[in-house]
Amino acid sequence: QVQLVESGGGLVQPGGSLTLSCAASENAVSINNMEWYRQAAGRERELVARTTSSGFTYYLDSVKGRFTISRENAKNTVYLQMNHLKPEDTAVYSCRLEGRSVQGLFGSRGQGTQVTVSS
């Protein structure tokens, strides 16, 4: 099973920036689909951003122009750069990766990291 390690969450003032990272364990051979989700208190989990190995990229309308998803293939890592953060961005953010590991196909989700936007 491919394990994911997330980092980069925290408390930031409105208008500030944070970068989240999600690194897959060494048994991941290739990653085809990388996604970031978020779940605010009392709300459903929603897809924030997605990127695929073919170059497809998706952003939730409310984060377009503020968030950027990127990948570093050599490190099997995906990032979410978040700029101009708003209080409504407060949520637990988690990554989900799909691809191929030494054991076969995998789909794994990270443990989640809290992002709080508050003054």
Backbone as ProteinMPNN parsed JSONL, in Angstrom:
{"seq_chain_A": "QVQLVESGGGLVQPGGSLTLSCAASENAVSINNMEWYRQAAGRERELVARTTSSGFTYYLDSVKGRFTISRENAKNTVYLQMNHLKPEDTAVYSCRLEGRSVQGLFGSRGQGTQVTVSS", "coords_chain_A": {"N_chain_A": [[0.851, -1.195, 0.0], [0.552, 2.189, -0.845], [1.75, 4.832, 0.996], [0.868, 8.1, 2.089], [2.226, 11.251, 2.897], [1.418, 14.215, 4.315], [2.011, 17.745, 4.547], [2.388, 21.146, 5.733], [0.124, 22.577, 6.498], [-1.677, 24.951, 8.626], [-2.069, 27.952, 10.64], [-3.119, 30.971, 9.269], [-3.263, 34.406, 8.356], [-6.011, 36.214, 6.848], [-5.622, 36.752, 3.375], [-3.096, 35.803, 3.317], [-0.596, 33.237, 2.55], [-0.125, 29.742, 1.932], [1.606, 26.655, 1.457], [0.841, 23.445, 0.642], [2.019, 20.094, 0.845], [2.271, 16.788, -0.499], [3.522, 13.739, -0.216], [4.335, 10.68, -1.735], [4.987, 7.321, -0.696], [8.038, 5.333, -1.149], [7.438, 3.066, -2.633], [5.758, 3.764, -4.632], [5.505, 3.787, -8.059], [4.669, 5.18, -10.348], [2.566, 8.029, -10.834], [-0.624, 8.831, -11.76], [-2.864, 10.397, -11.314], [-3.545, 13.175, -9.39], [-4.941, 14.665, -6.607], [-6.421, 17.264, -4.624], [-8.437, 17.648, -1.82], [-10.915, 19.187, 0.291], [-12.463, 19.597, 3.467], [-14.711, 21.337, 5.215], [-15.891, 22.215, 8.502], [-18.91, 20.635, 9.25], [-19.641, 20.398, 6.608], [-19.774, 18.886, 3.288], [-17.107, 16.926, 1.846], [-15.069, 18.388, -0.636], [-13.781, 18.534, -3.977], [-10.891, 20.237, -4.634], [-8.691, 20.75, -6.342], [-7.114, 19.27, -9.197], [-4.777, 17.298, -10.953], [-3.489, 15.605, -13.787], [-1.42, 13.027, -15.281], [-1.492, 13.417, -17.961], [-1.7, 16.072, -18.283], [-4.06, 17.374, -17.751], [-5.888, 19.724, -15.867], [-7.776, 20.768, -13.089], [-9.77, 23.1, -11.271], [-11.606, 24.077, -8.418], [-14.225, 26.415, -8.657], [-14.23, 28.532, -6.795], [-11.596, 28.787, -6.017], [-10.069, 29.338, -8.175], [-7.45, 31.06, -9.792], [-6.293, 31.688, -7.397], [-5.281, 29.409, -6.143], [-2.797, 26.937, -6.873], [-2.042, 23.895, -8.329], [0.593, 21.596, -8.412], [3.218, 19.337, -9.481], [5.934, 17.2, -8.608], [7.565, 15.022, -10.183], [9.85, 13.428, -9.825], [10.056, 13.174, -7.135], [7.685, 12.069, -6.467], [5.646, 13.755, -5.529], [3.036, 16.021, -4.75], [1.901, 19.376, -4.839], [0.108, 22.07, -3.31], [-0.263, 25.257, -3.845], [-1.414, 27.959, -2.114], [-2.752, 31.052, -2.322], [-3.697, 34.396, -1.341], [-5.544, 33.784, 0.72], [-8.725, 33.092, 2.203], [-11.128, 33.408, 4.872], [-13.135, 31.528, 4.385], [-11.775, 29.479, 3.231], [-10.928, 27.867, 5.194], [-10.438, 24.658, 6.403], [-10.069, 21.055, 6.575], [-7.559, 19.782, 4.689], [-6.886, 17.337, 2.265], [-4.949, 14.979, 0.405], [-5.229, 12.947, -2.545], [-3.988, 10.267, -4.308], [-3.51, 8.425, -7.313], [-2.226, 5.647, -9.002], [0.519, 3.625, -10.037], [2.088, 1.114, -8.173], [4.83, -0.811, -6.796], [3.511, -3.045, -6.119], [1.289, -3.062, -7.676], [-1.68, -1.504, -9.074], [-2.745, 1.465, -7.365], [-4.638, 3.447, -5.04], [-4.622, 6.059, -2.938], [-5.216, 7.943, 0.056], [-4.346, 10.858, 1.864], [-3.733, 11.743, 5.364], [-4.769, 14.139, 6.067], [-4.616, 17.664, 6.638], [-4.841, 20.49, 8.691], [-6.048, 23.637, 7.738], [-6.317, 26.877, 8.686], [-7.791, 29.941, 8.349], [-7.645, 32.977, 9.625], [-7.97, 36.05, 11.422]], "CA_chain_A": [[0.0, 0.0, 0.0], [1.304, 3.438, -0.902], [1.427, 5.759, 2.075], [1.021, 9.514, 1.751], [2.569, 12.129, 4.014], [1.076, 15.596, 4.018], [2.565, 18.765, 5.429], [2.229, 22.52, 5.271], [-1.043, 23.273, 7.022], [-1.429, 25.828, 9.77], [-2.895, 29.147, 10.827], [-2.643, 32.086, 8.466], [-4.19, 35.529, 8.316], [-6.617, 36.444, 5.534], [-4.702, 37.354, 2.417], [-1.814, 35.126, 3.384], [-0.325, 32.101, 1.666], [0.387, 28.478, 2.457], [1.843, 25.616, 0.462], [0.686, 22.083, 1.135], [2.708, 19.074, 0.062], [1.799, 15.422, -0.305], [4.565, 12.876, -0.76], [4.026, 9.254, -1.733], [6.077, 6.451, -0.247], [8.964, 4.939, -2.212], [6.92, 1.969, -3.44], [4.981, 4.306, -5.753], [6.316, 3.792, -9.278], [4.197, 6.304, -11.161], [1.313, 8.6, -10.348], [-1.384, 9.338, -12.892], [-3.904, 11.325, -10.907], [-3.255, 13.8, -8.095], [-6.08, 15.502, -6.225], [-6.536, 17.865, -3.292], [-9.799, 17.832, -1.335], [-11.031, 19.856, 1.583], [-13.733, 19.42, 4.166], [-14.933, 22.292, 6.295], [-16.757, 21.698, 9.562], [-20.324, 20.591, 8.927], [-19.871, 20.41, 5.171], [-19.285, 17.739, 2.538], [-15.785, 17.06, 1.265], [-15.137, 18.844, -2.015], [-12.552, 18.503, -4.756], [-10.35, 21.586, -4.782], [-7.823, 20.814, -7.513], [-6.73, 17.965, -9.712], [-3.898, 17.29, -12.102], [-3.225, 14.254, -14.269], [-0.163, 12.867, -15.999], [-1.699, 13.883, -19.335], [-1.692, 17.522, -18.283], [-5.36, 17.939, -17.392], [-5.924, 20.403, -14.579], [-9.105, 21.237, -12.67], [-9.853, 23.875, -10.031], [-12.894, 24.519, -7.912], [-14.411, 27.802, -9.089], [-13.935, 29.504, -5.74], [-10.152, 28.908, -5.779], [-9.393, 29.664, -9.433], [-6.668, 32.283, -9.731], [-5.633, 31.815, -6.086], [-4.595, 28.156, -5.815], [-2.1, 26.285, -7.977], [-1.594, 22.529, -8.068], [1.776, 21.251, -9.2], [3.756, 18.026, -9.136], [7.358, 16.965, -8.778], [7.523, 13.59, -10.463], [11.027, 12.73, -9.302], [9.847, 12.948, -5.702], [6.308, 11.579, -6.273], [5.057, 14.731, -4.618], [2.129, 17.022, -5.305], [1.831, 20.576, -4.012], [-1.008, 22.994, -3.504], [0.099, 26.614, -3.455], [-2.638, 28.694, -1.824], [-2.512, 32.477, -2.136], [-4.883, 35.229, -1.079], [-6.452, 32.92, 1.459], [-9.91, 33.699, 2.784], [-11.654, 32.603, 5.987], [-13.93, 30.41, 3.873], [-10.878, 28.398, 2.827], [-10.636, 27.069, 6.38], [-10.904, 23.286, 6.242], [-9.05, 20.012, 6.566], [-7.184, 19.487, 3.311], [-6.269, 16.022, 2.113], [-4.599, 14.64, -0.969], [-5.523, 11.601, -3.009], [-3.164, 9.925, -5.463], [-3.769, 7.154, -7.986], [-1.162, 5.31, -9.928], [1.035, 2.257, -10.009], [3.143, 0.847, -7.194], [5.531, -2.073, -7.071], [2.547, -4.111, -5.871], [0.193, -2.964, -8.629], [-2.39, -0.224, -9.058], [-3.105, 1.937, -6.028], [-5.342, 4.706, -4.816], [-4.387, 6.337, -1.522], [-5.593, 9.267, 0.558], [-3.554, 11.313, 3.009], [-4.414, 11.825, 6.656], [-5.391, 15.447, 6.187], [-3.909, 18.707, 7.378], [-5.757, 21.598, 8.972], [-5.736, 24.987, 7.295], [-7.201, 27.834, 9.337], [-7.565, 31.307, 7.893], [-8.303, 33.806, 10.63], [-7.185, 37.157, 11.949]], "C_chain_A": [[0.882, 1.239, 0.0], [0.819, 4.366, 0.202], [1.696, 7.186, 1.613], [1.313, 10.304, 3.009], [2.321, 13.561, 3.585], [1.759, 16.527, 5.001], [2.211, 20.132, 4.88], [1.009, 23.25, 5.787], [-0.683, 24.176, 8.18], [-2.418, 26.961, 9.821], [-2.29, 30.294, 10.03], [-3.7, 33.18, 8.46], [-4.825, 35.639, 6.931], [-5.672, 37.202, 4.615], [-3.348, 36.687, 2.375], [-1.725, 33.932, 2.457], [0.161, 30.902, 2.47], [0.645, 27.545, 1.281], [1.742, 24.262, 1.141], [1.482, 21.131, 0.242], [2.195, 17.699, 0.447], [2.792, 14.509, -1.003], [4.164, 11.413, -0.64], [5.24, 8.449, -1.298], [6.843, 5.887, -1.452], [8.443, 3.807, -3.084], [5.983, 2.444, -4.559], [5.897, 4.4, -6.966], [5.951, 4.967, -10.172], [2.852, 6.761, -10.632], [0.589, 9.238, -11.518], [-2.327, 10.469, -12.512], [-3.586, 11.849, -9.52], [-4.369, 14.779, -7.778], [-5.896, 16.056, -4.823], [-8.015, 18.072, -3.008], [-9.756, 18.689, -0.082], [-12.419, 19.584, 2.158], [-13.795, 20.4, 5.323], [-15.909, 21.687, 7.297], [-18.214, 21.761, 9.132], [-20.651, 20.566, 7.443], [-19.323, 19.142, 4.524], [-17.868, 18.012, 2.038], [-15.933, 17.471, -0.197], [-13.771, 18.789, -2.673], [-12.108, 19.929, -5.017], [-9.542, 21.715, -6.075], [-7.405, 19.408, -7.904], [-5.761, 18.17, -10.866], [-3.602, 15.856, -12.489], [-1.909, 14.224, -15.037], [-0.276, 13.325, -17.453], [-1.765, 15.401, -19.434], [-3.023, 18.175, -17.978], [-5.293, 18.553, -16.006], [-7.336, 20.922, -14.317], [-8.97, 22.031, -11.394], [-11.309, 24.141, -9.694], [-13.046, 26.002, -8.24], [-13.955, 28.81, -8.039], [-12.439, 29.67, -5.463], [-9.384, 29.266, -7.046], [-8.693, 31.015, -9.326], [-5.957, 32.484, -8.411], [-4.814, 30.576, -5.733], [-3.931, 27.598, -7.071], [-1.652, 24.894, -7.538], [-0.407, 22.234, -8.968], [2.324, 19.916, -8.706], [5.25, 18.002, -9.389], [7.517, 15.462, -8.938], [8.685, 12.824, -9.83], [10.879, 12.393, -7.82], [8.465, 12.377, -5.405], [5.548, 12.469, -5.294], [4.151, 15.686, -5.377], [2.024, 18.17, -4.319], [0.521, 21.315, -4.286], [-0.567, 24.34, -2.941], [-1.196, 27.404, -3.298], [-2.295, 30.135, -1.499], [-3.823, 33.204, -1.878], [-5.954, 34.437, -0.329], [-7.553, 33.717, 2.129], [-10.389, 32.832, 3.95], [-12.458, 31.397, 5.505], [-13.08, 29.283, 3.304], [-10.518, 27.488, 4.01], [-11.262, 25.687, 6.257], [-9.745, 22.332, 6.519], [-8.808, 19.642, 5.11], [-6.5, 18.123, 3.263], [-5.974, 15.776, 0.64], [-5.04, 13.213, -1.266], [-4.737, 11.366, -4.289], [-3.577, 8.569, -6.003], [-2.619, 6.884, -8.945], [-0.78, 3.861, -9.833], [2.148, 2.163, -8.985], [3.845, -0.45, -7.567], [4.593, -3.254, -6.86], [1.418, -4.131, -6.884], [-0.452, -1.597, -8.554], [-2.745, 0.175, -7.62], [-3.936, 3.212, -6.109], [-5.256, 4.981, -3.325], [-4.788, 7.76, -1.181], [-4.743, 9.608, 1.763], [-4.408, 11.494, 4.248], [-5.116, 13.16, 6.855], [-4.557, 16.402, 6.999], [-4.831, 19.916, 7.503], [-5.202, 22.901, 8.435], [-6.785, 25.911, 7.913], [-6.825, 29.233, 8.903], [-8.364, 32.239, 8.81], [-7.373, 34.925, 11.072], [-7.176, 37.114, 13.471]], "O_chain_A": [[1.847, 1.323, 0.76], [-0.375, 4.644, 0.319], [2.626, 7.444, 0.849], [0.722, 10.059, 4.061], [2.921, 14.06, 2.633], [2.048, 16.153, 6.138], [1.794, 20.273, 3.731], [0.867, 24.446, 5.534], [0.451, 24.179, 8.66], [-3.452, 26.95, 9.155], [-1.089, 30.552, 10.11], [-4.896, 32.899, 8.55], [-4.233, 35.2, 5.945], [-5.014, 38.16, 5.02], [-2.537, 36.974, 1.494], [-2.641, 33.648, 1.685], [0.768, 31.037, 3.532], [-0.012, 27.634, 0.244], [2.467, 23.971, 2.093], [1.598, 21.345, -0.964], [1.744, 17.477, 1.57], [2.893, 14.506, -2.23], [3.714, 10.962, 0.413], [6.381, 8.859, -1.512], [6.384, 5.946, -2.593], [8.96, 3.602, -4.182], [5.477, 1.635, -5.337], [6.953, 5.03, -6.899], [6.826, 5.662, -10.688], [2.096, 5.979, -10.057], [1.146, 10.102, -12.195], [-2.558, 11.387, -13.299], [-3.381, 11.074, -8.585], [-4.7, 15.633, -8.6], [-5.302, 15.418, -3.954], [-8.754, 18.6, -3.84], [-8.702, 18.888, 0.523], [-13.394, 19.375, 1.436], [-13.031, 20.303, 6.283], [-16.656, 20.762, 6.975], [-18.698, 22.807, 8.701], [-21.813, 20.698, 7.062], [-18.521, 18.42, 5.117], [-17.475, 19.161, 1.832], [-16.805, 16.971, -0.908], [-12.741, 18.972, -2.023], [-12.865, 20.734, -5.559], [-9.7, 22.687, -6.814], [-7.348, 18.494, -7.082], [-5.908, 19.102, -11.657], [-3.479, 14.987, -11.626], [-1.358, 15.266, -15.394], [0.737, 13.589, -18.101], [-1.873, 15.955, -20.528], [-3.115, 19.403, -17.947], [-4.714, 17.976, -15.085], [-7.998, 21.445, -15.213], [-8.162, 21.695, -10.528], [-12.133, 24.397, -10.573], [-12.087, 26.763, -8.112], [-13.356, 29.831, -8.375], [-12.047, 30.593, -4.749], [-8.173, 29.477, -6.994], [-9.265, 31.988, -8.834], [-5.099, 33.361, -8.304], [-3.768, 30.685, -5.094], [-4.433, 27.765, -8.182], [-0.979, 24.732, -6.52], [-0.408, 22.584, -10.148], [1.939, 19.43, -7.643], [5.761, 18.694, -10.269], [7.594, 14.723, -7.956], [8.511, 11.701, -9.357], [11.493, 11.452, -7.318], [8.098, 12.212, -4.242], [4.9, 11.992, -4.362], [4.456, 16.105, -6.494], [2.055, 17.962, -3.106], [-0.077, 21.19, -5.355], [-0.506, 24.534, -1.727], [-1.983, 27.507, -4.238], [-1.619, 30.407, -0.507], [-4.907, 32.692, -2.159], [-7.124, 34.433, -0.712], [-7.354, 34.852, 2.563], [-10.079, 31.642, 4.0], [-12.456, 30.353, 6.157], [-13.612, 28.238, 2.932], [-9.873, 26.456, 3.827], [-12.465, 25.557, 6.034], [-8.597, 22.75, 6.675], [-9.725, 19.242, 4.393], [-5.656, 17.799, 4.098], [-6.654, 16.294, -0.246], [-5.202, 12.39, -0.365], [-4.806, 12.155, -5.232], [-3.948, 7.672, -5.245], [-2.113, 7.79, -9.608], [-1.61, 2.985, -9.588], [3.037, 3.014, -8.93], [3.483, -1.103, -8.545], [4.849, -4.347, -7.366], [0.667, -5.103, -6.955], [0.139, -0.645, -8.042], [-3.01, -0.679, -6.774], [-3.926, 3.936, -7.105], [-5.775, 4.2, -2.526], [-4.712, 8.662, -2.015], [-4.453, 8.744, 2.591], [-5.635, 11.411, 4.198], [-5.973, 13.284, 7.73], [-3.872, 16.001, 7.94], [-5.507, 20.307, 6.552], [-4.035, 23.23, 8.648], [-7.984, 25.746, 7.689], [-5.682, 29.662, 9.067], [-9.594, 32.275, 8.767], [-6.152, 34.769, 11.092], [-6.563, 37.969, 14.11]]}, "name": "protein", "num_of_chains": 1, "seq": "QVQLVESGGGLVQPGGSLTLSCAASENAVSINNMEWYRQAAGRERELVARTTSSGFTYYLDSVKGRFTISRENAKNTVYLQMNHLKPEDTAVYSCRLEGRSVQGLFGSRGQGTQVTVSS"}
